Short mmCIF file of C-alpha atoms in Angstrom, two decimals:
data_model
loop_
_atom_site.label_atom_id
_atom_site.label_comp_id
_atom_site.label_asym_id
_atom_site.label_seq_id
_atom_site.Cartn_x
_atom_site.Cartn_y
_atom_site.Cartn_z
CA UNK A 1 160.01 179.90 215.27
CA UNK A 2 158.23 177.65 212.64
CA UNK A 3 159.58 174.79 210.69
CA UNK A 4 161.80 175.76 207.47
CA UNK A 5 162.02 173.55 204.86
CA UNK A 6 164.91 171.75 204.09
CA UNK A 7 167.25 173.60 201.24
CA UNK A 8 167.09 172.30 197.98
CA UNK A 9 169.42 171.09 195.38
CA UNK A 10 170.53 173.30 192.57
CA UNK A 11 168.51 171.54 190.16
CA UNK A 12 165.50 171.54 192.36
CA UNK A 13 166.46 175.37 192.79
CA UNK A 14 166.39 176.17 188.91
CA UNK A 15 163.65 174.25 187.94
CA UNK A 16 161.46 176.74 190.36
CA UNK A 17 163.04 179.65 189.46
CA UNK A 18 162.89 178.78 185.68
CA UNK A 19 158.72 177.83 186.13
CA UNK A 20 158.38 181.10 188.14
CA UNK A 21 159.78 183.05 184.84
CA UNK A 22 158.02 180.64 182.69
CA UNK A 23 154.51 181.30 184.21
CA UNK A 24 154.71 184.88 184.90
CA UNK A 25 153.43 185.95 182.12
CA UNK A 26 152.14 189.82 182.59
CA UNK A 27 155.09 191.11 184.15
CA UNK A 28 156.76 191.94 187.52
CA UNK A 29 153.25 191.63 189.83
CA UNK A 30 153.13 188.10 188.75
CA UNK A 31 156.34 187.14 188.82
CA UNK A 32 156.41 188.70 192.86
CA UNK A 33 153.13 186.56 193.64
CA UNK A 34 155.15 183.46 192.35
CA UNK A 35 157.85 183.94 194.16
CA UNK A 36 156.10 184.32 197.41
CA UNK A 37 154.19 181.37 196.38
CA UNK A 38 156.96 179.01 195.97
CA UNK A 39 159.04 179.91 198.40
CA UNK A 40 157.05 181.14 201.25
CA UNK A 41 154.01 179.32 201.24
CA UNK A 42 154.65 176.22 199.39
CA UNK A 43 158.30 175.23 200.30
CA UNK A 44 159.18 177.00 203.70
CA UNK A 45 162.11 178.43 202.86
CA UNK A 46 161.50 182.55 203.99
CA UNK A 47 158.32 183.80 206.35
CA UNK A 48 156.67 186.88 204.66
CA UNK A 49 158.90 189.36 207.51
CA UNK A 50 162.29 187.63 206.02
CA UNK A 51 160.64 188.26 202.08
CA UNK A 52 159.68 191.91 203.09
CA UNK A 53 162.84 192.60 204.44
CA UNK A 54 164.80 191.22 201.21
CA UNK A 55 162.70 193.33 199.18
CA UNK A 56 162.96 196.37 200.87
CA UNK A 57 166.94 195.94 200.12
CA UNK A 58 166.10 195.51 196.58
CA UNK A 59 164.34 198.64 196.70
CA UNK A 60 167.77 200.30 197.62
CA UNK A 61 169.35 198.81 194.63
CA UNK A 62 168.94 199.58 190.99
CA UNK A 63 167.92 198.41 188.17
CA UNK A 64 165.14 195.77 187.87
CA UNK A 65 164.03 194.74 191.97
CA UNK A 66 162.71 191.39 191.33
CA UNK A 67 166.46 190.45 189.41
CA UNK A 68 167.82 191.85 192.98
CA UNK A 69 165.80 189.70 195.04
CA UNK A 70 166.17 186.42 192.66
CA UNK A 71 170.13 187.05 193.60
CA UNK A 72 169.19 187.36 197.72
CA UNK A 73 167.23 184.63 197.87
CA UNK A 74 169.61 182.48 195.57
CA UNK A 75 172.41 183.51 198.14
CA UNK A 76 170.30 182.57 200.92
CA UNK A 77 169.18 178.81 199.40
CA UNK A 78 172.30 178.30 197.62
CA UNK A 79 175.25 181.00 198.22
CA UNK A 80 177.35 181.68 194.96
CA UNK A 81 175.95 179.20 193.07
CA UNK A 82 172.46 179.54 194.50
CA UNK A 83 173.07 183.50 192.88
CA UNK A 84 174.16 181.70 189.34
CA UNK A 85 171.57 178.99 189.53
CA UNK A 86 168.69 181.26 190.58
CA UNK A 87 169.72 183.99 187.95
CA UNK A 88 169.96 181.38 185.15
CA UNK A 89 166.38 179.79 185.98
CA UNK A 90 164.98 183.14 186.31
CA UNK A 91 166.15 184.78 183.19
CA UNK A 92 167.53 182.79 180.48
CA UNK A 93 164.30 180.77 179.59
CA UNK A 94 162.11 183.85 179.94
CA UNK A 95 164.44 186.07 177.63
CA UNK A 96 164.54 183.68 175.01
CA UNK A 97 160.88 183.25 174.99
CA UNK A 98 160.46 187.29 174.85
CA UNK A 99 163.00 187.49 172.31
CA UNK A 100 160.93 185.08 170.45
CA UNK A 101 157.39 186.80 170.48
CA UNK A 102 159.59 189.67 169.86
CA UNK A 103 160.20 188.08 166.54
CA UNK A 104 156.63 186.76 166.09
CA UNK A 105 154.86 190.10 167.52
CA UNK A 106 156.13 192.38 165.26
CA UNK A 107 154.50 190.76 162.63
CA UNK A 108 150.78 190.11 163.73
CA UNK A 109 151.11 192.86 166.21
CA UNK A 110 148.71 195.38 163.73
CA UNK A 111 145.78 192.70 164.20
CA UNK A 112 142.63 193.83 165.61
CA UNK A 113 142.89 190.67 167.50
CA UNK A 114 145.86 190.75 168.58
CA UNK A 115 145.05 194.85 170.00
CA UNK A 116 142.09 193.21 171.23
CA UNK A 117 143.36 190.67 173.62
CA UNK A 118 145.46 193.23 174.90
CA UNK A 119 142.85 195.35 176.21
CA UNK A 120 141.69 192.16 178.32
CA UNK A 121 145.42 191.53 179.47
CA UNK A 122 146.69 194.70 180.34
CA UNK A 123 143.96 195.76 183.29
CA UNK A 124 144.12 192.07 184.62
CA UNK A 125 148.05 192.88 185.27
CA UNK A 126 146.77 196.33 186.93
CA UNK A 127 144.39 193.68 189.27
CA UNK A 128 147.43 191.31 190.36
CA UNK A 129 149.23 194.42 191.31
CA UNK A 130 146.90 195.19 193.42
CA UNK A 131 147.05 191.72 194.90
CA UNK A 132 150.52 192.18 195.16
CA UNK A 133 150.53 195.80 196.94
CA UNK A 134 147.62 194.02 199.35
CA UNK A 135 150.13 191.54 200.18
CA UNK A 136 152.95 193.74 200.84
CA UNK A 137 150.54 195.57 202.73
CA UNK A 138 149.36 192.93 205.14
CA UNK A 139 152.27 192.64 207.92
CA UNK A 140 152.66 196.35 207.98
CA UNK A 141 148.65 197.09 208.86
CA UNK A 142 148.75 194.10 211.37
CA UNK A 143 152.09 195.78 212.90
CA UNK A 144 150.03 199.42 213.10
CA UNK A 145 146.72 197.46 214.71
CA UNK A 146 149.28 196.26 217.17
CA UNK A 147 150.78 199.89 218.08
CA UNK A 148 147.21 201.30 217.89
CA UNK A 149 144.97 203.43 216.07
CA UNK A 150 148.02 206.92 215.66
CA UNK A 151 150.32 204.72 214.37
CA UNK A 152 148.21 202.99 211.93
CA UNK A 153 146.58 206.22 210.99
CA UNK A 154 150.07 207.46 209.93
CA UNK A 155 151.21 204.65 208.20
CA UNK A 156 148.45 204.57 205.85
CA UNK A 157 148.89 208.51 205.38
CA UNK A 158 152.49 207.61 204.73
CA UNK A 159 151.40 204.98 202.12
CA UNK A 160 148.79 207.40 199.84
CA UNK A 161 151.46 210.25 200.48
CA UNK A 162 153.76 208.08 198.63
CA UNK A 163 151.67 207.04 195.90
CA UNK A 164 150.11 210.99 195.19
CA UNK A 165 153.39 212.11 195.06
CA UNK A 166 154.42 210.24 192.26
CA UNK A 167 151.70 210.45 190.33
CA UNK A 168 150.38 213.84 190.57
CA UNK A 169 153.88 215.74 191.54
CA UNK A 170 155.62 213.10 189.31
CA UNK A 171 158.84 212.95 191.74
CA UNK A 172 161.15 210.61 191.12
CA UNK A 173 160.60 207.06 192.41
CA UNK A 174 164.26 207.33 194.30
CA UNK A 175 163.29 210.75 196.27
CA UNK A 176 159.92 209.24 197.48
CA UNK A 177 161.50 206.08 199.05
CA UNK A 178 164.76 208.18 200.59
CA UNK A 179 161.65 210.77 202.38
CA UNK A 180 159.67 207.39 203.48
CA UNK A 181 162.96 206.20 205.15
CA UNK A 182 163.84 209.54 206.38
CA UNK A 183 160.07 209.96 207.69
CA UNK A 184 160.30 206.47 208.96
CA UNK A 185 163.53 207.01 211.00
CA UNK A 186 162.32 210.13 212.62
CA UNK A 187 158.73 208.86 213.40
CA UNK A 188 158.40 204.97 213.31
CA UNK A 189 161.46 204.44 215.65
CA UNK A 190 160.61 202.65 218.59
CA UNK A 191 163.30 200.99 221.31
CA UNK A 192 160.88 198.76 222.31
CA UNK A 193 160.98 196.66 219.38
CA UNK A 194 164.20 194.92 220.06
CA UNK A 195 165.24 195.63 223.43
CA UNK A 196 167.45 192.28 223.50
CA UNK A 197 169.07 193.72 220.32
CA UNK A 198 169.64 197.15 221.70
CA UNK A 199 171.23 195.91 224.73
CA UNK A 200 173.67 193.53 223.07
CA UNK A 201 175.12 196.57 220.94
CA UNK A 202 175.73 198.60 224.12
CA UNK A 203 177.66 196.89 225.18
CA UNK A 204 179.96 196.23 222.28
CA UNK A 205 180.17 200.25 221.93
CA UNK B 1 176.65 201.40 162.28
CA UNK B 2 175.86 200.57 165.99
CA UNK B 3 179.11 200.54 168.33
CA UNK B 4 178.23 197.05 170.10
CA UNK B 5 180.50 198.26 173.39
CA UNK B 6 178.95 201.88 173.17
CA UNK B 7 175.49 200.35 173.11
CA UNK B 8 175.73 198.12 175.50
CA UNK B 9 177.25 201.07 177.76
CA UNK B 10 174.02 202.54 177.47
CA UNK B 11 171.88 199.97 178.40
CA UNK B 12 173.85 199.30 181.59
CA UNK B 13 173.93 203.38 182.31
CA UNK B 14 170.10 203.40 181.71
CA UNK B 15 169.75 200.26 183.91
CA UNK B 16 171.84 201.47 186.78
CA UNK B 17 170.17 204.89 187.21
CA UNK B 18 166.86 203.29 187.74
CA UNK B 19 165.01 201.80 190.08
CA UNK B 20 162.20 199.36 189.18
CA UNK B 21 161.23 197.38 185.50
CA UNK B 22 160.63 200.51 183.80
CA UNK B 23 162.26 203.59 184.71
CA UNK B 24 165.37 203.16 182.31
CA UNK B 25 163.12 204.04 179.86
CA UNK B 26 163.53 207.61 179.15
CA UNK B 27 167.36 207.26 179.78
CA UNK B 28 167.23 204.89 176.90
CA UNK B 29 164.54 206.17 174.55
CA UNK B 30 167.20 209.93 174.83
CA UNK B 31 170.41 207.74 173.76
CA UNK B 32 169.18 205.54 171.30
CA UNK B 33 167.23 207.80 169.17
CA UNK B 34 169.85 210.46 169.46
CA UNK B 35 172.53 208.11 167.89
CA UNK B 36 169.64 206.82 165.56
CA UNK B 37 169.86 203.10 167.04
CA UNK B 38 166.22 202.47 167.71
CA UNK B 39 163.37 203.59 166.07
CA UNK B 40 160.70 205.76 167.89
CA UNK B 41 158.18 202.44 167.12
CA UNK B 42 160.46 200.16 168.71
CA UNK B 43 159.81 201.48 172.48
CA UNK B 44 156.09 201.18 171.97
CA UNK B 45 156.22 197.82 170.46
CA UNK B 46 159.14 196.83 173.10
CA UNK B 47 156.39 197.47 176.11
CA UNK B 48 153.23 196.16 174.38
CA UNK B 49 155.77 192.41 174.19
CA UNK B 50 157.22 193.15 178.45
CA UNK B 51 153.36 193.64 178.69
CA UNK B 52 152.31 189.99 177.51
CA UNK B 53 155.88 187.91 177.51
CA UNK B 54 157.06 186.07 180.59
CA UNK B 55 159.68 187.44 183.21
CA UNK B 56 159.79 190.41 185.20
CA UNK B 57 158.51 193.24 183.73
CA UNK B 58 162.30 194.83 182.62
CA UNK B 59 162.55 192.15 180.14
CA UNK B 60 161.08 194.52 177.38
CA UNK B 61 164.64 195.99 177.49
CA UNK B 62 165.59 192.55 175.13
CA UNK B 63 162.64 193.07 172.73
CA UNK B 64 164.01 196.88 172.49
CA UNK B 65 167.52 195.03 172.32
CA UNK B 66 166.14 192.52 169.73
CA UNK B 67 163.97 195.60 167.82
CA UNK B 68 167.30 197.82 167.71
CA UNK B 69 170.17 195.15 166.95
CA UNK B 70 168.98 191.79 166.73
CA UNK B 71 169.93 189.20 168.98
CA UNK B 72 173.34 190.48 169.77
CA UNK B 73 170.91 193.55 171.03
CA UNK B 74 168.77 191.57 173.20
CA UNK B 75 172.12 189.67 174.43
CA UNK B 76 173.79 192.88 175.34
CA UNK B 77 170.67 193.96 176.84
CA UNK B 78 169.95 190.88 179.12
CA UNK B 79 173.42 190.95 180.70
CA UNK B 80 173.37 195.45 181.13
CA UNK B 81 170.21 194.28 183.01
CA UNK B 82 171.31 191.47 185.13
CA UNK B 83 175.01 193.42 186.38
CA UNK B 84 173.35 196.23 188.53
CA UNK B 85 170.97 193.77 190.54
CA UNK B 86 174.21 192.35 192.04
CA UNK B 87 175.01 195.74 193.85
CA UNK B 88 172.02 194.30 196.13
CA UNK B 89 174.88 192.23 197.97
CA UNK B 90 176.87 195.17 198.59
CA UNK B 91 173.64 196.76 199.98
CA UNK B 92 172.64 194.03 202.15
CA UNK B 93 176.47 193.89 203.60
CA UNK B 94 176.19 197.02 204.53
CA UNK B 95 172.69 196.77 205.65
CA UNK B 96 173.17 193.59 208.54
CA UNK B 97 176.25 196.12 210.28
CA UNK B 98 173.10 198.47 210.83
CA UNK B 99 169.77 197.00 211.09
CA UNK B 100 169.41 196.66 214.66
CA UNK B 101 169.85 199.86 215.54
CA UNK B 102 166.00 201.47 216.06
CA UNK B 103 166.25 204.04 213.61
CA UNK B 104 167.52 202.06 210.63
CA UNK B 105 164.37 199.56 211.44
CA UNK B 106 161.93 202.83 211.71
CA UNK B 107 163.52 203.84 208.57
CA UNK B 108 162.79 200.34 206.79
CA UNK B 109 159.13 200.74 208.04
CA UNK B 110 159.28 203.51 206.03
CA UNK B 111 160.58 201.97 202.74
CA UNK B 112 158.10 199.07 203.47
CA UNK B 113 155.15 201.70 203.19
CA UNK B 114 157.02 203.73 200.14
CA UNK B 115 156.89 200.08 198.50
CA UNK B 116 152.55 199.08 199.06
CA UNK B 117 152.41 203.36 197.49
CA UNK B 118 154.60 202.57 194.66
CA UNK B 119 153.04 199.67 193.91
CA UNK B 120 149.58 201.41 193.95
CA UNK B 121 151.18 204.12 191.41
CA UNK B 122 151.26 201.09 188.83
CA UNK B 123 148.38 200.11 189.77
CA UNK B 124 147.24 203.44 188.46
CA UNK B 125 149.85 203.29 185.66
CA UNK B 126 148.58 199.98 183.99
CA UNK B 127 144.94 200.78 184.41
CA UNK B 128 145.34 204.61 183.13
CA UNK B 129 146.35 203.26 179.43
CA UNK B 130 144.97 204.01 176.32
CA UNK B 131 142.21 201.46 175.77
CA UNK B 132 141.21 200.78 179.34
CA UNK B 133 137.51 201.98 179.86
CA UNK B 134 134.95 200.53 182.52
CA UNK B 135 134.99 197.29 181.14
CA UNK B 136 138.67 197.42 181.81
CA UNK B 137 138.74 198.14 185.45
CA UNK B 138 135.54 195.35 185.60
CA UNK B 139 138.60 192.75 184.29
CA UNK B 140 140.69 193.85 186.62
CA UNK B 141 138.43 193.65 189.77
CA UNK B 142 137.48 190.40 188.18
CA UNK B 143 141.50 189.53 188.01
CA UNK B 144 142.10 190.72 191.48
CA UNK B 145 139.09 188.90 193.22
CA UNK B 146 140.90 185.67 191.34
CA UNK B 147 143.75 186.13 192.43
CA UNK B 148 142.97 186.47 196.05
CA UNK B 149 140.85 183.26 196.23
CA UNK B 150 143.97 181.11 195.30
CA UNK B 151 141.81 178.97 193.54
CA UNK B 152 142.95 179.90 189.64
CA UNK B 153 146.36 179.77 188.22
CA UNK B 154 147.93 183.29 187.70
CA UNK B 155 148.43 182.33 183.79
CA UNK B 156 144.70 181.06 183.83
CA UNK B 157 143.30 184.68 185.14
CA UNK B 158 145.15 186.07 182.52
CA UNK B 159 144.50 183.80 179.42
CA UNK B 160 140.70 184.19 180.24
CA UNK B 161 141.60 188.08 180.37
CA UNK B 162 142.82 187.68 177.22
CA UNK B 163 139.32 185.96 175.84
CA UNK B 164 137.30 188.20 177.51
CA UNK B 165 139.29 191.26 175.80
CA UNK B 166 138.70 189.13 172.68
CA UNK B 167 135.05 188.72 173.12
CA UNK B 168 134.50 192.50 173.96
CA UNK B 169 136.61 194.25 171.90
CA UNK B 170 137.27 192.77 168.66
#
């Protein structure tokens, strides 16, 4: 086990959480890279496993993911008010600021400037996506190098599979991740990952 | 007039059948033109601003809100947004009763691989618009190889992505 950080105070808590919405400018891929950032890498607070984990929950739920995850990892730093806190930082200075170029958009928005710096923008979000996706990415290749060469093999047939079917069959984003759970529990299961674990529960039953 | 209860109903319907920034987006774009709320410009406009404002990327529901009703709009819409993300601690309850058991962990392998495909679908998405040519995709190799070196601010890559749009296409 590695050092964690100490937890920090609610105001310590917003003021990230309020920077991270503040600087993310370009959407959800930046926002995600922030949050690892802060809370993985520069304060200790979750190890990549604990952050993939989290995420994969916010997957389950709907609505916007990285709103899910800003309320699990406020519960996890904070509890109730870590939720509130975390929610508040994340949200309420970053609405009022889109609210506000809302205002001032609409007016310049015809400006062949304006269309211009767009077309430099919106690819460089496309290219911290990717960094994104490479990060996600990461943990699950090293755990397929571990199980050897089948495993990883599937796994990255499992990830294209995923990503042709919604864009050339156009299934809905829901189906795809209920069939990579279903193929998942029929073909990824192993025992051997948490024997410990497994025992423990036999005996309860 | 717009019904300020019935419209915010909408939002929350559109944001609790969908998974991910953007997906409430046709729910929405059906209800609001059929009862003549929004204008067909405002959803265009609405994701050009998610595109370039700060936040995660569902925050162009409050420049729709703001387009459509004013501020009460993009009120309404930040808190139909916010309400569904807390069914993630219902999820999660029910998740630690399970997660040791091998096939619930084979099945969030799964959803962990689902999740690096989806995110390659946007990927695809954002560099599949209108107005992205070679030069494009050169920014956004340029953005990615940035990114990974941890060297440049996030806002940085993108503010020179902005000048170099600038510089090309004006």
């Amino acid at each position: 086990m590695r050092l964690q950080d100490p937890r920090p105070g609610k105001w310590q808590l917003f003021r990230i959480w309020a920077s991270i919405g503040l600087q993310s400018f370009g959407g959800g891929a930046t926002t995600t890279l922030l949050i690892q950032r802060a809370f993985i890498e520069k304060h200790r607070w979750l190890s990549i496993e604990e952050f993939t984990q989290l995420w994969n929950l916010c997957i389950l739920t709907p609505g916007i993911n990285l709103v899910a995850l800003t309320v699990l990892i406020g519960r996890k730093l904070g509890g109730a008010w870590g939720i509130v806190i975390s929610l508040a930082g994340l949200l309420l200075p970053s609405a009022t600021i889109t609210c506000l170029i809302t205002v001032g958009f609409a007016s310049v928005q015809h400006l062949p400037v304006v269309q211009a710096i767009l077309r430099g923008v919106v690819p460089a979000t496309g290219g911290i996506m990717l960094l994104v996706g490479f990060n996600f990415a990461l943990p699950l290749i090293r755990r397929g190098y571990k199980k050897g060469v089948l495993y990883l093999l599937a796994s990255s047939v499992l990830i294209i599979a995923c990503a042709l079917a919604v864009i050339l069959l156009k299934l809905s984003v829901i189906i795809v991740v209920l069939s990579a759970a279903f193929l998942g529990a029929l073909f990824f299961s192993t025992k051997a990952d948490s024997p410990l674990l497994e025992e423990v529960q036999g005996e309860q039953q | 007039m717009i019904n300020p209860f019935i419209y915010f109903l909408l939002f929350l319907k559109a944001s609790l059948f969908s998974t991910g920034g953007f997906s409430n987006l046709p729910s929405l774009h059906q209800d609001l033109i059929a009862n003549g709320w929004a204008k067909e410009t405002d959803f265009g406009q609405s994701i050009a601003i998610g595109q370039i404002s700060p936040g995660p990327n569902g925050l162009w529901v409050i420049s729709l809100g703001y387009l459509s009703y004013g501020y009460l709009g993009a009120a309404l819409a930040l808190v139909a947004i916010t309400i569904p993300a807390l069914l993630v601690l219902i999820i999660s309850a029910g998740y630690t009763r399970i997660e040791h058991r091998s096939w619930v962990q084979g099945a969030m392998y799964g959803v962990s691989l689902a999740v690096v495909g989806l995110l390659l679908t946007v990927v695809w998405t954002i560099l599949h618009q209108p107005g992205v040519d070679w030069k494009g995709l050169l920014i956004a190799v340029g953005a990615f190889g940035l990114a990974l070196s941890r060297k440049v601010n996030i806002l940085i890559i993108l503010g020179l992505a902005g000048l170099t749009g600038y510089l090309l296409y004006r």
